PDB file of C-alpha atoms and ligand atoms in Angstrom:
ATOM      1  CA  MET W   1     -77.884-109.011-158.398  1.00 46.00           C
ATOM      2  CA  ASP W   2     -75.431-107.256-158.632  1.00 49.00           C
ATOM      3  CA  GLN W   3     -74.637-103.658-156.843  1.00 48.00           C
ATOM      4  CA  PRO W   4     -71.866-100.848-157.907  1.00 44.00           C
ATOM      5  CA  ALA W   5     -69.798-100.194-154.803  1.00 45.00           C
ATOM      6  CA  SER W   6     -71.766 -97.090-153.920  1.00 48.00           C
ATOM      7  CA  SER W   7     -75.027 -98.709-153.392  1.00 63.00           C
ATOM      8  CA  GLY W   8     -77.821 -99.222-151.611  1.00 88.00           C
ATOM      9  CA  LEU W   9     -79.812 -96.828-153.588  1.00 97.00           C
ATOM     10  CA  VAL W  10     -79.300 -97.750-156.684  1.00 98.00           C
ATOM     11  CA  THR W  11     -79.353-101.369-158.430  1.00 98.00           C
ATOM     12  CA  TYR W  12     -77.677-102.284-161.468  1.00 98.00           C
ATOM     13  CA  GLU W  13     -78.431-105.856-163.252  1.00 98.00           C
ATOM     14  CA  LEU W  14     -76.947-107.324-166.526  1.00 98.00           C
ATOM     15  CA  ARG W  15     -79.071-109.107-168.687  1.00 97.00           C
ATOM     16  CA  GLY W  16     -77.529-110.302-171.708  1.00 98.00           C
ATOM     17  CA  GLN W  17     -76.149-106.820-173.531  1.00 98.00           C
ATOM     18  CA  VAL W  18     -79.262-105.183-171.701  1.00 98.00           C
ATOM     19  CA  ALA W  19     -78.216-102.539-167.896  1.00 98.00           C
ATOM     20  CA  ILE W  20     -80.935-102.293-165.290  1.00 98.00           C
ATOM     21  CA  ILE W  21     -80.737 -99.500-163.792  1.00 98.00           C
ATOM     22  CA  GLY W  22     -83.085 -99.005-160.830  1.00 98.00           C
ATOM     23  CA  LEU W  23     -83.210 -96.104-157.925  1.00 98.00           C
ATOM     24  CA  ASP W  24     -84.236 -97.978-154.975  1.00 98.00           C
ATOM     25  CA  ARG W  25     -85.462 -95.650-152.345  1.00 98.00           C
ATOM     26  CA  PRO W  26     -88.889 -96.566-152.250  1.00 98.00           C
ATOM     27  CA  GLU W  27     -89.326 -95.222-149.115  1.00 97.00           C
ATOM     28  CA  LYS W  28     -88.415 -92.078-150.351  1.00 98.00           C
ATOM     29  CA  ARG W  29     -90.278 -92.065-153.434  1.00 98.00           C
ATOM     30  CA  ASN W  30     -86.771 -92.599-154.968  1.00 98.00           C
ATOM     31  CA  ALA W  31     -86.117 -89.288-154.059  1.00 98.00           C
ATOM     32  CA  ILE W  32     -82.782 -88.354-155.723  1.00 98.00           C
ATOM     33  CA  SER W  33     -80.369 -86.994-153.140  1.00 97.00           C
ATOM     34  CA  ASP W  34     -76.197 -86.816-154.552  1.00 95.00           C
ATOM     35  CA  ARG W  35     -75.384 -89.856-153.378  1.00 97.00           C
ATOM     36  CA  VAL W  36     -78.461 -90.949-155.715  1.00 98.00           C
ATOM     37  CA  VAL W  37     -76.834 -88.819-158.295  1.00 98.00           C
ATOM     38  CA  ALA W  38     -73.412 -90.465-157.583  1.00 97.00           C
ATOM     39  CA  ALA W  39     -74.935 -93.933-157.361  1.00 98.00           C
ATOM     40  CA  LEU W  40     -76.753 -93.360-160.886  1.00 98.00           C
ATOM     41  CA  THR W  41     -73.302 -92.335-162.317  1.00 98.00           C
ATOM     42  CA  GLU W  42     -71.734 -95.051-161.762  1.00 98.00           C
ATOM     43  CA  ALA W  43     -73.972 -97.179-162.918  1.00 98.00           C
ATOM     44  CA  VAL W  44     -74.701 -95.110-166.345  1.00 98.00           C
ATOM     45  CA  VAL W  45     -70.560 -95.678-166.447  1.00 98.00           C
ATOM     46  CA  ARG W  46     -70.529 -98.802-166.082  1.00 98.00           C
ATOM     47  CA  ALA W  47     -73.744 -99.630-168.161  1.00 98.00           C
ATOM     48  CA  SER W  48     -71.720 -98.022-170.658  1.00 98.00           C
ATOM     49  CA  SER W  49     -69.250 -99.942-171.022  1.00 97.00           C
ATOM     50  CA  GLU W  50     -70.669-103.309-170.353  1.00 97.00           C
ATOM     51  CA  ALA W  51     -74.454-103.126-172.109  1.00 98.00           C
ATOM     52  CA  LYS W  52     -75.185-102.233-175.262  1.00 98.00           C
ATOM     53  CA  ALA W  53     -78.235-100.405-174.342  1.00 98.00           C
ATOM     54  CA  ALA W  54     -79.750 -99.687-170.777  1.00 98.00           C
ATOM     55  CA  VAL W  55     -82.938 -99.689-168.602  1.00 99.00           C
ATOM     56  CA  LEU W  56     -83.781 -96.773-165.920  1.00 99.00           C
ATOM     57  CA  THR W  57     -86.699 -98.327-163.577  1.00 98.00           C
ATOM     58  CA  GLY W  58     -87.937 -97.041-159.799  1.00 98.00           C
ATOM     59  CA  ARG W  59     -89.155 -99.770-157.155  1.00 98.00           C
ATOM     60  CA  GLY W  60     -92.100 -99.205-156.051  1.00 98.00           C
ATOM     61  CA  PRO W  61     -94.931 -97.613-156.796  1.00 98.00           C
ATOM     62  CA  HIS W  62     -93.997 -94.481-158.462  1.00 98.00           C
ATOM     63  CA  PHE W  63     -90.881 -93.679-160.640  1.00 98.00           C
ATOM     64  CA  CYS W  64     -89.420 -91.482-158.383  1.00 98.00           C
ATOM     65  CA  ALA W  65     -90.315 -88.261-156.803  1.00 98.00           C
ATOM     66  CA  GLY W  66     -87.534 -85.659-158.082  1.00 98.00           C
ATOM     67  CA  LEU W  67     -84.823 -83.742-155.752  1.00 97.00           C
ATOM     68  CA  ASP W  68     -84.477 -85.284-152.748  1.00 97.00           C
ATOM     69  CA  LEU W  69     -86.368 -81.892-150.984  1.00 95.00           C
ATOM     70  CA  ALA W  70     -84.825 -82.586-147.725  1.00 94.00           C
ATOM     71  CA  GLU W  71     -80.929 -82.437-149.011  1.00 91.00           C
ATOM     72  CA  HIS W  72     -82.370 -78.693-150.190  1.00 84.00           C
ATOM     73  CA  VAL W  73     -83.001 -76.523-147.633  1.00 84.00           C
ATOM     74  CA  GLU W  74     -80.820 -74.013-145.974  1.00 84.00           C
ATOM     75  CA  LYS W  75     -78.182 -74.575-149.103  1.00 85.00           C
ATOM     76  CA  PRO W  76     -75.515 -72.323-149.731  1.00 92.00           C
ATOM     77  CA  LEU W  77     -76.356 -70.982-153.166  1.00 93.00           C
ATOM     78  CA  ILE W  78     -73.205 -71.810-155.223  1.00 95.00           C
ATOM     79  CA  GLU W  79     -73.727 -75.355-153.257  1.00 93.00           C
ATOM     80  CA  ALA W  80     -76.960 -75.344-155.478  1.00 93.00           C
ATOM     81  CA  VAL W  81     -75.113 -74.190-158.739  1.00 95.00           C
ATOM     82  CA  LYS W  82     -72.658 -77.187-158.552  1.00 96.00           C
ATOM     83  CA  GLY W  83     -75.261 -79.525-157.559  1.00 95.00           C
ATOM     84  CA  SER W  84     -77.274 -79.281-160.788  1.00 97.00           C
ATOM     85  CA  ARG W  85     -74.587 -79.233-163.280  1.00 98.00           C
ATOM     86  CA  THR W  86     -73.460 -82.062-161.004  1.00 98.00           C
ATOM     87  CA  TRP W  87     -77.119 -83.629-162.626  1.00 98.00           C
ATOM     88  CA  HIS W  88     -76.433 -82.282-165.997  1.00 98.00           C
ATOM     89  CA  ARG W  89     -73.424 -84.464-165.892  1.00 98.00           C
ATOM     90  CA  SER W  90     -74.941 -87.342-165.030  1.00 98.00           C
ATOM     91  CA  PHE W  91     -77.912 -87.058-167.365  1.00 98.00           C
ATOM     92  CA  ASP W  92     -76.109 -86.019-170.629  1.00 98.00           C
ATOM     93  CA  LEU W  93     -74.058 -89.706-170.124  1.00 98.00           C
ATOM     94  CA  ILE W  94     -77.263 -91.016-170.832  1.00 98.00           C
ATOM     95  CA  GLU W  95     -78.617 -89.051-173.718  1.00 97.00           C
ATOM     96  CA  ARG W  96     -74.841 -88.665-175.080  1.00 97.00           C
ATOM     97  CA  GLY W  97     -73.570 -91.541-173.496  1.00 97.00           C
ATOM     98  CA  ALA W  98     -72.109 -94.642-175.614  1.00 97.00           C
ATOM     99  CA  ILE W  99     -75.724 -96.291-175.727  1.00 98.00           C
ATOM    100  CA  PRO W 100     -79.129 -96.696-175.829  1.00 98.00           C
ATOM    101  CA  PHE W 101     -81.099 -95.976-172.775  1.00 98.00           C
ATOM    102  CA  VAL W 102     -85.309 -96.908-171.961  1.00 99.00           C
ATOM    103  CA  ALA W 103     -87.015 -95.338-169.103  1.00 99.00           C
ATOM    104  CA  ALA W 104     -90.061 -97.414-167.791  1.00 99.00           C
ATOM    105  CA  MET W 105     -92.340 -95.719-165.689  1.00 99.00           C
ATOM    106  CA  GLN W 106     -94.623 -95.870-163.751  1.00 98.00           C
ATOM    107  CA  GLY W 107     -96.581 -93.557-160.398  1.00 98.00           C
ATOM    108  CA  ALA W 108     -95.126 -90.126-160.104  1.00 98.00           C
ATOM    109  CA  VAL W 109     -92.836 -88.996-162.409  1.00 98.00           C
ATOM    110  CA  VAL W 110     -91.905 -85.741-160.528  1.00 98.00           C
ATOM    111  CA  GLY W 111     -89.989 -82.715-161.100  1.00 98.00           C
ATOM    112  CA  GLY W 112     -86.119 -84.072-161.623  1.00 98.00           C
ATOM    113  CA  GLY W 113     -87.212 -88.022-162.127  1.00 98.00           C
ATOM    114  CA  PHE W 114     -89.077 -86.072-165.285  1.00 98.00           C
ATOM    115  CA  GLU W 115     -85.768 -85.065-166.108  1.00 98.00           C
ATOM    116  CA  LEU W 116     -83.734 -88.151-165.417  1.00 98.00           C
ATOM    117  CA  ALA W 117     -86.600 -89.608-168.190  1.00 99.00           C
ATOM    118  CA  ALA W 118     -86.139 -87.090-170.383  1.00 98.00           C
ATOM    119  CA  ALA W 119     -82.640 -87.686-170.695  1.00 98.00           C
ATOM    120  CA  ALA W 120     -83.210 -91.164-171.827  1.00 98.00           C
ATOM    121  CA  GLN W 121     -84.467 -92.063-175.743  1.00 98.00           C
ATOM    122  CA  ILE W 122     -87.328 -93.475-175.060  1.00 98.00           C
ATOM    123  CA  ARG W 123     -89.660 -93.496-172.471  1.00 98.00           C
ATOM    124  CA  VAL W 124     -92.428 -95.985-171.499  1.00 99.00           C
ATOM    125  CA  ALA W 125     -95.407 -95.238-168.764  1.00 98.00           C
ATOM    126  CA  GLU W 126     -97.769 -97.747-167.775  1.00 98.00           C
ATOM    127  CA  SER W 127    -101.125 -96.525-167.466  1.00 98.00           C
ATOM    128  CA  GLY W 128    -101.675 -94.982-164.188  1.00 98.00           C
ATOM    129  CA  ALA W 129     -98.365 -92.933-164.453  1.00 98.00           C
ATOM    130  CA  PHE W 130     -98.494 -89.271-164.320  1.00 98.00           C
ATOM    131  CA  PHE W 131     -95.610 -86.397-164.933  1.00 98.00           C
ATOM    132  CA  GLY W 132     -95.857 -83.331-162.586  1.00 98.00           C
ATOM    133  CA  LEU W 133     -93.071 -80.428-162.200  1.00 98.00           C
ATOM    134  CA  PRO W 134     -94.108 -78.726-158.590  1.00 97.00           C
ATOM    135  CA  GLU W 135     -90.386 -76.912-158.757  1.00 93.00           C
ATOM    136  CA  GLY W 136     -93.249 -73.522-158.993  1.00 91.00           C
ATOM    137  CA  GLN W 137     -94.979 -74.736-155.994  1.00 92.00           C
ATOM    138  CA  ARG W 138     -91.732 -75.897-153.867  1.00 94.00           C
ATOM    139  CA  GLY W 139     -89.888 -72.770-155.028  1.00 93.00           C
ATOM    140  CA  ILE W 140     -87.462 -73.362-156.879  1.00 94.00           C
ATOM    141  CA  PHE W 141     -86.654 -74.413-160.618  1.00 96.00           C
ATOM    142  CA  VAL W 142     -85.790 -77.227-162.567  1.00 96.00           C
ATOM    143  CA  GLY W 143     -81.704 -77.973-162.486  1.00 97.00           C
ATOM    144  CA  GLY W 144     -81.552 -81.031-163.776  1.00 98.00           C
ATOM    145  CA  GLY W 145     -81.958 -80.179-167.619  1.00 98.00           C
ATOM    146  CA  GLY W 146     -85.134 -80.159-167.520  1.00 98.00           C
ATOM    147  CA  SER W 147     -85.573 -76.366-168.957  1.00 98.00           C
ATOM    148  CA  VAL W 148     -83.431 -77.894-172.510  1.00 97.00           C
ATOM    149  CA  ARG W 149     -85.095 -81.372-172.454  1.00 98.00           C
ATOM    150  CA  ILE W 150     -87.934 -81.418-171.162  1.00 98.00           C
ATOM    151  CA  ALA W 151     -89.163 -78.470-172.965  1.00 98.00           C
ATOM    152  CA  ARG W 152     -87.993 -79.623-176.263  1.00 96.00           C
ATOM    153  CA  LEU W 153     -90.066 -82.834-175.873  1.00 97.00           C
ATOM    154  CA  ILE W 154     -93.379 -81.167-175.587  1.00 98.00           C
ATOM    155  CA  GLY W 155     -92.976 -77.706-176.157  1.00 98.00           C
ATOM    156  CA  ALA W 156     -91.673 -75.089-173.257  1.00 98.00           C
ATOM    157  CA  HIS W 157     -95.384 -73.424-173.101  1.00 98.00           C
ATOM    158  CA  ARG W 158     -96.703 -77.329-171.871  1.00 98.00           C
ATOM    159  CA  MET W 159     -93.517 -76.951-169.363  1.00 98.00           C
ATOM    160  CA  ALA W 160     -94.434 -73.538-168.115  1.00 98.00           C
ATOM    161  CA  ASP W 161     -98.285 -74.561-167.837  1.00 97.00           C
ATOM    162  CA  MET W 162     -97.006 -77.701-166.013  1.00 98.00           C
ATOM    163  CA  MET W 163     -94.521 -75.462-163.346  1.00 97.00           C
ATOM    164  CA  LEU W 164     -97.164 -72.329-163.292  1.00 96.00           C
ATOM    165  CA  THR W 165    -100.495 -74.146-163.181  1.00 96.00           C
ATOM    166  CA  GLY W 166     -99.228 -77.196-160.549  1.00 96.00           C
ATOM    167  CA  ARG W 167    -100.973 -78.786-163.560  1.00 97.00           C
ATOM    168  CA  THR W 168    -100.434 -82.905-163.374  1.00 98.00           C
ATOM    169  CA  VAL W 169    -100.349 -84.952-166.990  1.00 98.00           C
ATOM    170  CA  GLY W 170    -101.533 -88.177-167.119  1.00 98.00           C
ATOM    171  CA  ALA W 171     -99.432 -90.645-169.514  1.00 98.00           C
ATOM    172  CA  ALA W 172    -102.025 -90.699-172.317  1.00 98.00           C
ATOM    173  CA  GLU W 173    -101.928 -87.196-172.310  1.00 98.00           C
ATOM    174  CA  MET W 174     -98.087 -87.260-172.146  1.00 98.00           C
ATOM    175  CA  GLU W 175     -98.272 -89.891-175.423  1.00 98.00           C
ATOM    176  CA  ARG W 176    -100.531 -86.738-177.137  1.00 98.00           C
ATOM    177  CA  TRP W 177     -98.002 -84.672-176.471  1.00 98.00           C
ATOM    178  CA  GLY W 178     -94.611 -86.570-177.800  1.00 98.00           C
ATOM    179  CA  GLY W 179     -93.523 -86.878-173.886  1.00 98.00           C
ATOM    180  CA  VAL W 180     -93.661 -91.006-173.941  1.00 98.00           C
ATOM    181  CA  ASN W 181     -93.157 -93.062-176.524  1.00 98.00           C
ATOM    182  CA  TYR W 182     -95.403 -96.487-174.953  1.00 98.00           C
ATOM    183  CA  VAL W 183     -97.624 -96.134-173.096  1.00 98.00           C
ATOM    184  CA  THR W 184     -98.347-100.073-171.282  1.00 98.00           C
ATOM    185  CA  GLY W 185    -101.251-101.583-168.862  1.00 98.00           C
ATOM    186  CA  GLU W 186     -99.865-101.379-165.058  1.00 98.00           C
ATOM    187  CA  GLY W 187     -96.464-103.486-164.218  1.00 98.00           C
ATOM    188  CA  GLU W 188     -95.381-103.722-167.752  1.00 98.00           C
ATOM    189  CA  ALA W 189     -93.421-101.093-168.102  1.00 98.00           C
ATOM    190  CA  LEU W 190     -90.334-102.753-167.037  1.00 98.00           C
ATOM    191  CA  ASP W 191     -90.979-105.953-169.409  1.00 98.00           C
ATOM    192  CA  LYS W 192     -91.697-103.642-172.232  1.00 98.00           C
ATOM    193  CA  ALA W 193     -88.485-101.374-171.559  1.00 98.00           C
ATOM    194  CA  VAL W 194     -86.142-104.430-171.749  1.00 98.00           C
ATOM    195  CA  ALA W 195     -88.132-105.783-174.686  1.00 98.00           C
ATOM    196  CA  LEU W 196     -87.294-101.964-176.353  1.00 98.00           C
ATOM    197  CA  ALA W 197     -83.223-102.021-175.021  1.00 98.00           C
ATOM    198  CA  GLU W 198     -83.143-106.016-176.351  1.00 98.00           C
ATOM    199  CA  ARG W 199     -83.597-104.935-179.958  1.00 98.00           C
ATOM    200  CA  MET W 200     -81.739-101.325-179.393  1.00 98.00           C
ATOM    201  CA  ALA W 201     -78.971-103.667-178.110  1.00 98.00           C
ATOM    202  CA  GLU W 202     -78.935-105.389-182.075  1.00 97.00           C
ATOM    203  CA  ASN W 203     -78.323-102.818-183.620  1.00 97.00           C
ATOM    204  CA  ALA W 204     -74.128-101.393-185.168  1.00 96.00           C
ATOM    205  CA  GLU W 205     -73.215 -99.653-182.516  1.00 95.00           C
ATOM    206  CA  MET W 206     -72.102 -96.946-184.027  1.00 96.00           C
ATOM    207  CA  SER W 207     -75.734 -96.456-185.787  1.00 97.00           C
ATOM    208  CA  ASN W 208     -76.867 -96.484-182.592  1.00 98.00           C
ATOM    209  CA  TYR W 209     -73.755 -93.772-181.042  1.00 97.00           C
ATOM    210  CA  ALA W 210     -74.820 -91.382-184.549  1.00 96.00           C
ATOM    211  CA  VAL W 211     -78.553 -91.400-183.140  1.00 97.00           C
ATOM    212  CA  LEU W 212     -77.190 -90.634-179.578  1.00 97.00           C
ATOM    213  CA  ASN W 213     -74.800 -87.967-180.136  1.00 97.00           C
ATOM    214  CA  ALA W 214     -75.873 -86.765-184.110  1.00 97.00           C
ATOM    215  CA  LEU W 215     -79.197 -86.498-183.532  1.00 96.00           C
ATOM    216  CA  PRO W 216     -79.494 -84.112-180.454  1.00 94.00           C
ATOM    217  CA  ARG W 217     -76.558 -81.885-181.617  1.00 96.00           C
ATOM    218  CA  ILE W 218     -78.316 -81.393-185.273  1.00 97.00           C
ATOM    219  CA  ARG W 219     -80.689 -80.546-183.548  1.00 94.00           C
ATOM    220  CA  ASP W 220     -79.005 -77.503-182.147  1.00 95.00           C
ATOM    221  CA  MET W 221     -77.479 -76.288-185.113  1.00 98.00           C
ATOM    222  CA  SER W 222     -79.304 -74.490-188.499  1.00 98.00           C
ATOM    223  CA  SER W 223     -80.415 -76.928-191.028  1.00 98.00           C
ATOM    224  CA  GLU W 224     -77.483 -76.104-193.449  1.00 98.00           C
ATOM    225  CA  ASP W 225     -74.813 -77.246-190.723  1.00 98.00           C
ATOM    226  CA  GLY W 226     -76.893 -79.894-189.816  1.00 98.00           C
ATOM    227  CA  LEU W 227     -77.604 -80.813-193.570  1.00 98.00           C
ATOM    228  CA  PHE W 228     -73.358 -81.271-193.434  1.00 98.00           C
ATOM    229  CA  VAL W 229     -72.564 -83.016-189.959  1.00 98.00           C
ATOM    230  CA  GLU W 230     -75.310 -85.225-191.121  1.00 98.00           C
ATOM    231  CA  SER W 231     -73.665 -86.171-194.450  1.00 98.00           C
ATOM    232  CA  ILE W 232     -69.837 -86.823-192.279  1.00 97.00           C
ATOM    233  CA  MET W 233     -71.944 -89.138-190.140  1.00 97.00           C
ATOM    234  CA  SER W 234     -73.360 -90.942-192.713  1.00 97.00           C
ATOM    235  CA  ALA W 235     -70.522 -91.311-194.445  1.00 97.00           C
ATOM    236  CA  LEU W 236     -68.902 -92.506-191.180  1.00 96.00           C
ATOM    237  CA  THR W 237     -71.493 -95.570-190.258  1.00 96.00           C
ATOM    238  CA  THR W 238     -71.326 -96.659-193.609  1.00 95.00           C
ATOM    239  CA  ALA W 239     -67.481 -96.916-194.015  1.00 95.00           C
ATOM    240  CA  THR W 240     -67.414 -99.608-191.082  1.00 95.00           C
ATOM    241  CA  PRO W 241     -66.681-103.113-191.184  1.00 95.00           C
ATOM    242  CA  GLU W 242     -70.613-103.688-189.656  1.00 94.00           C
ATOM    243  CA  ALA W 243     -72.341-101.854-192.070  1.00 95.00           C
ATOM    244  CA  GLU W 244     -70.425-103.949-195.098  1.00 95.00           C
ATOM    245  CA  ALA W 245     -71.752-106.772-193.552  1.00 95.00           C
ATOM    246  CA  ARG W 246     -74.743-105.838-192.761  1.00 95.00           C
ATOM    247  CA  LEU W 247     -75.410-104.785-196.263  1.00 95.00           C
ATOM    248  CA  ARG W 248     -74.107-107.848-197.476  1.00 95.00           C
ATOM    249  CA  ALA W 249     -76.260-109.961-195.763  1.00 95.00           C
ATOM    250  CA  PHE W 250     -79.639-107.960-196.766  1.00 95.00           C
ATOM    251  CA  LEU W 251     -79.080-107.892-200.247  1.00 95.00           C
ATOM    252  CA  GLU W 252     -78.019-112.355-200.047  1.00 96.00           C
ATOM    253  CA  LYS W 253     -81.278-112.252-198.345  1.00 97.00           C
ATOM    254  CA  ARG W 254     -79.659-113.415-195.063  1.00 96.00           C
ATOM    255  CA  ALA W 255     -81.431-110.215-192.775  1.00 96.00           C
ATOM    256  CA  GLY W 256     -84.615-109.816-191.911  1.00 93.00           C
ATOM    257  CA  LYS W 257     -87.154-107.404-193.981  1.00 95.00           C
ATOM    258  CA  VAL W 258     -88.833-104.046-192.751  1.00 94.00           C
ATOM    259  CA  GLU W 259     -92.036-105.018-191.318  1.00 93.00           C
ATOM    260  CA  ALA W 260     -95.856-103.061-191.187  1.00 95.00           C
ATOM    261  CA  PRO W 261     -96.693-102.317-187.279  1.00 92.00           C
ATOM    262  CA  LYS W 262     -98.395-105.218-186.009  1.00 86.00           C
ATOM    263  CA  ASP W 263    -101.598-102.876-184.987  1.00 75.00           C
ATOM    264  CA  ALA W 264    -101.606-100.824-188.929  1.00 60.00           C
TER     265      ALA W 264
HETATM  266  C1  LIG Q 301     -89.586 -86.667-150.414  1.00 78.38           C
HETATM  267  C2  LIG Q 301     -89.726 -86.714-152.059  1.00 78.38           C
HETATM  268  C3  LIG Q 301     -89.021 -85.540-152.370  1.00 78.38           C
HETATM  269  C4  LIG Q 301     -91.201 -88.186-151.545  1.00 78.38           C
HETATM  270  N1  LIG Q 301     -88.298 -85.618-151.277  1.00 78.38           N
HETATM  271  N2  LIG Q 301     -88.876 -86.523-149.656  1.00 78.38           N
HETATM  272  N3  LIG Q 301     -91.010 -83.106-155.728  1.00 78.38           N
HETATM  273  C5  LIG Q 301     -92.092 -83.033-155.126  1.00 78.38           C
HETATM  274  O1  LIG Q 301     -92.320 -82.084-155.058  1.00 78.38           O
HETATM  275  C6  LIG Q 301     -93.043 -84.807-155.375  1.00 78.38           C
HETATM  276  C7  LIG Q 301     -92.853 -84.709-154.061  1.00 78.38           C
HETATM  277  N4  LIG Q 301     -93.401 -85.972-153.389  1.00 78.38           N
HETATM  278  C8  LIG Q 301     -94.906 -86.285-153.278  1.00 78.38           C
HETATM  279  O2  LIG Q 301     -95.708 -85.398-153.769  1.00 78.38           O
HETATM  280  C9  LIG Q 301     -95.528 -87.678-152.775  1.00 78.38           C
HETATM  281  O3  LIG Q 301     -94.562 -87.982-151.856  1.00 78.38           O
HETATM  282  C10 LIG Q 301     -95.632 -88.442-154.478  1.00 78.38           C
HETATM  283  C11 LIG Q 301     -96.625 -88.215-155.058  1.00 78.38           C
HETATM  284  C12 LIG Q 301     -94.678 -88.765-154.967  1.00 78.38           C
HETATM  285  C13 LIG Q 301     -95.788 -89.939-153.519  1.00 78.38           C
HETATM  286  O4  LIG Q 301     -96.671 -89.656-153.035  1.00 78.38           O
HETATM  287  P1  LIG Q 301     -96.662 -91.088-151.937  1.00 78.38           P
HETATM  288  O5  LIG Q 301     -98.093 -90.287-150.908  1.00 78.38           O
HETATM  289  O6  LIG Q 301     -96.786 -92.105-152.194  1.00 78.38           O
HETATM  290  O7  LIG Q 301     -95.828 -90.966-150.473  1.00 78.38           O
HETATM  291  P2  LIG Q 301     -95.562 -89.633-149.495  1.00 78.38           P
HETATM  292  O8  LIG Q 301     -96.413 -90.512-148.189  1.00 78.38           O
HETATM  293  O9  LIG Q 301     -95.810 -88.517-149.749  1.00 78.38           O
HETATM  294  O10 LIG Q 301     -94.477 -90.430-149.190  1.00 78.38           O
HETATM  295  C14 LIG Q 301     -93.174 -90.869-148.481  1.00 78.38           C
HETATM  296  C15 LIG Q 301     -91.793 -90.695-147.891  1.00 78.38           C
HETATM  297  O11 LIG Q 301     -91.224 -89.977-148.956  1.00 78.38           O
HETATM  298  C16 LIG Q 301     -91.769 -89.011-147.254  1.00 78.38           C
HETATM  299  O12 LIG Q 301     -91.582 -89.281-146.042  1.00 78.38           O
HETATM  300  P3  LIG Q 301     -91.671 -90.137-144.536  1.00 78.38           P
HETATM  301  O13 LIG Q 301     -90.489 -89.689-143.473  1.00 78.38           O
HETATM  302  O14 LIG Q 301     -93.084 -89.489-143.821  1.00 78.38           O
HETATM  303  O15 LIG Q 301     -92.006 -91.257-144.886  1.00 78.38           O
HETATM  304  C17 LIG Q 301     -91.850 -88.272-147.696  1.00 78.38           C
HETATM  305  O16 LIG Q 301     -91.732 -87.361-147.333  1.00 78.38           O
HETATM  306  C18 LIG Q 301     -90.711 -88.431-148.530  1.00 78.38           C
HETATM  307  N5  LIG Q 301     -90.075 -88.552-149.907  1.00 78.38           N
HETATM  308  N6  LIG Q 301     -91.020 -86.857-152.149  1.00 78.38           N
HETATM  309  C19 LIG Q 301     -87.827 -85.880-150.430  1.00 78.38           C
HETATM  310  N7  LIG Q 301     -88.570 -85.086-153.331  1.00 78.38           N
HETATM  311  C20 LIG Q 301     -82.603 -80.673-160.016  1.00 78.38           C
HETATM  312  S1  LIG Q 301     -83.628 -79.747-159.326  1.00 78.38           S
HETATM  313  C21 LIG Q 301     -85.628 -80.580-159.794  1.00 78.38           C
HETATM  314  C22 LIG Q 301     -86.310 -80.218-158.976  1.00 78.38           C
HETATM  315  C23 LIG Q 301     -87.244 -80.885-158.576  1.00 78.38           C
HETATM  316  O17 LIG Q 301     -87.342 -82.493-158.490  1.00 78.38           O
HETATM  317  S2  LIG Q 301     -88.330 -80.529-157.543  1.00 78.38           S
HETATM  318  C24 LIG Q 301     -89.549 -82.341-157.364  1.00 78.38           C
HETATM  319  C25 LIG Q 301     -89.658 -82.429-155.980  1.00 78.38           C
END
């Protein structure tokens, strides 16, 4: 396994076209310290240049226990703001970057860990995974983009419920809430996530880029502006040689058809 320079906290493996980035601090339940954010950012930048898709995973029984609380006792106010903005920059490279990400989750997905997973385009959770936002109990607030990303995924009312009451939510319910795309058996999330990433890696890069960068922006626009930007993106992707080749392949019966889902 190939390690990025700053690490020991985050593993990096390139498996074909898919990069697997792993939080690797199981003794602290993969809590995210400043050094973890730096190592994660380095790994994400590397993946964005040499892979076509990536998987985020966490070693041990839990995906991630969120912010490293030990680092945040007596932190000066300005450092806390800067720290949060560093998380934002890092997670933005995942949400609106160059390649799509799948988060593979087991056990606790807590606070900043949920914020990290929310930046990925696809979330896969093992059936025993559980989600929590204990910021209210800790006397803090989300700072890794959760108030935007998690609120939009599951609804601000559900996020408020989790933050105010300390309610934890299991994988099946989180799937119903829209916070998880796939629920797997125990020990199966990583394989499922890699399989999904391998599929995404086969798409035209420009199409993936448009999904990552146009969809979240269009969501923030008026319908009128969104439809206009959609037309431009649509024309741009269609004008690429790769689109031309893929469209021809279909018309000449060399490309796969769209299939009904296996469970239909
Ligand atoms: C930690 C952290 C952490 C564990 N920061 N050290 N996050 C939280 O409030 C979650 C706090 N953690 C927990 O509730 C539990 O640890 C878990 C449910 C995740 C896992 O429980 P368990 O029984 O498997 O592990 P443990 O025995 O509690 O933890 C093992 C060690 O990890 C222990 O340290 P040790 O020195 O006693 O061995 C824990 O103290 C340590 N540990 N979680 C630091 N988070 C950008 S803003 C985001 C805001 C947030 O993320 S708020 C949510 C913070």
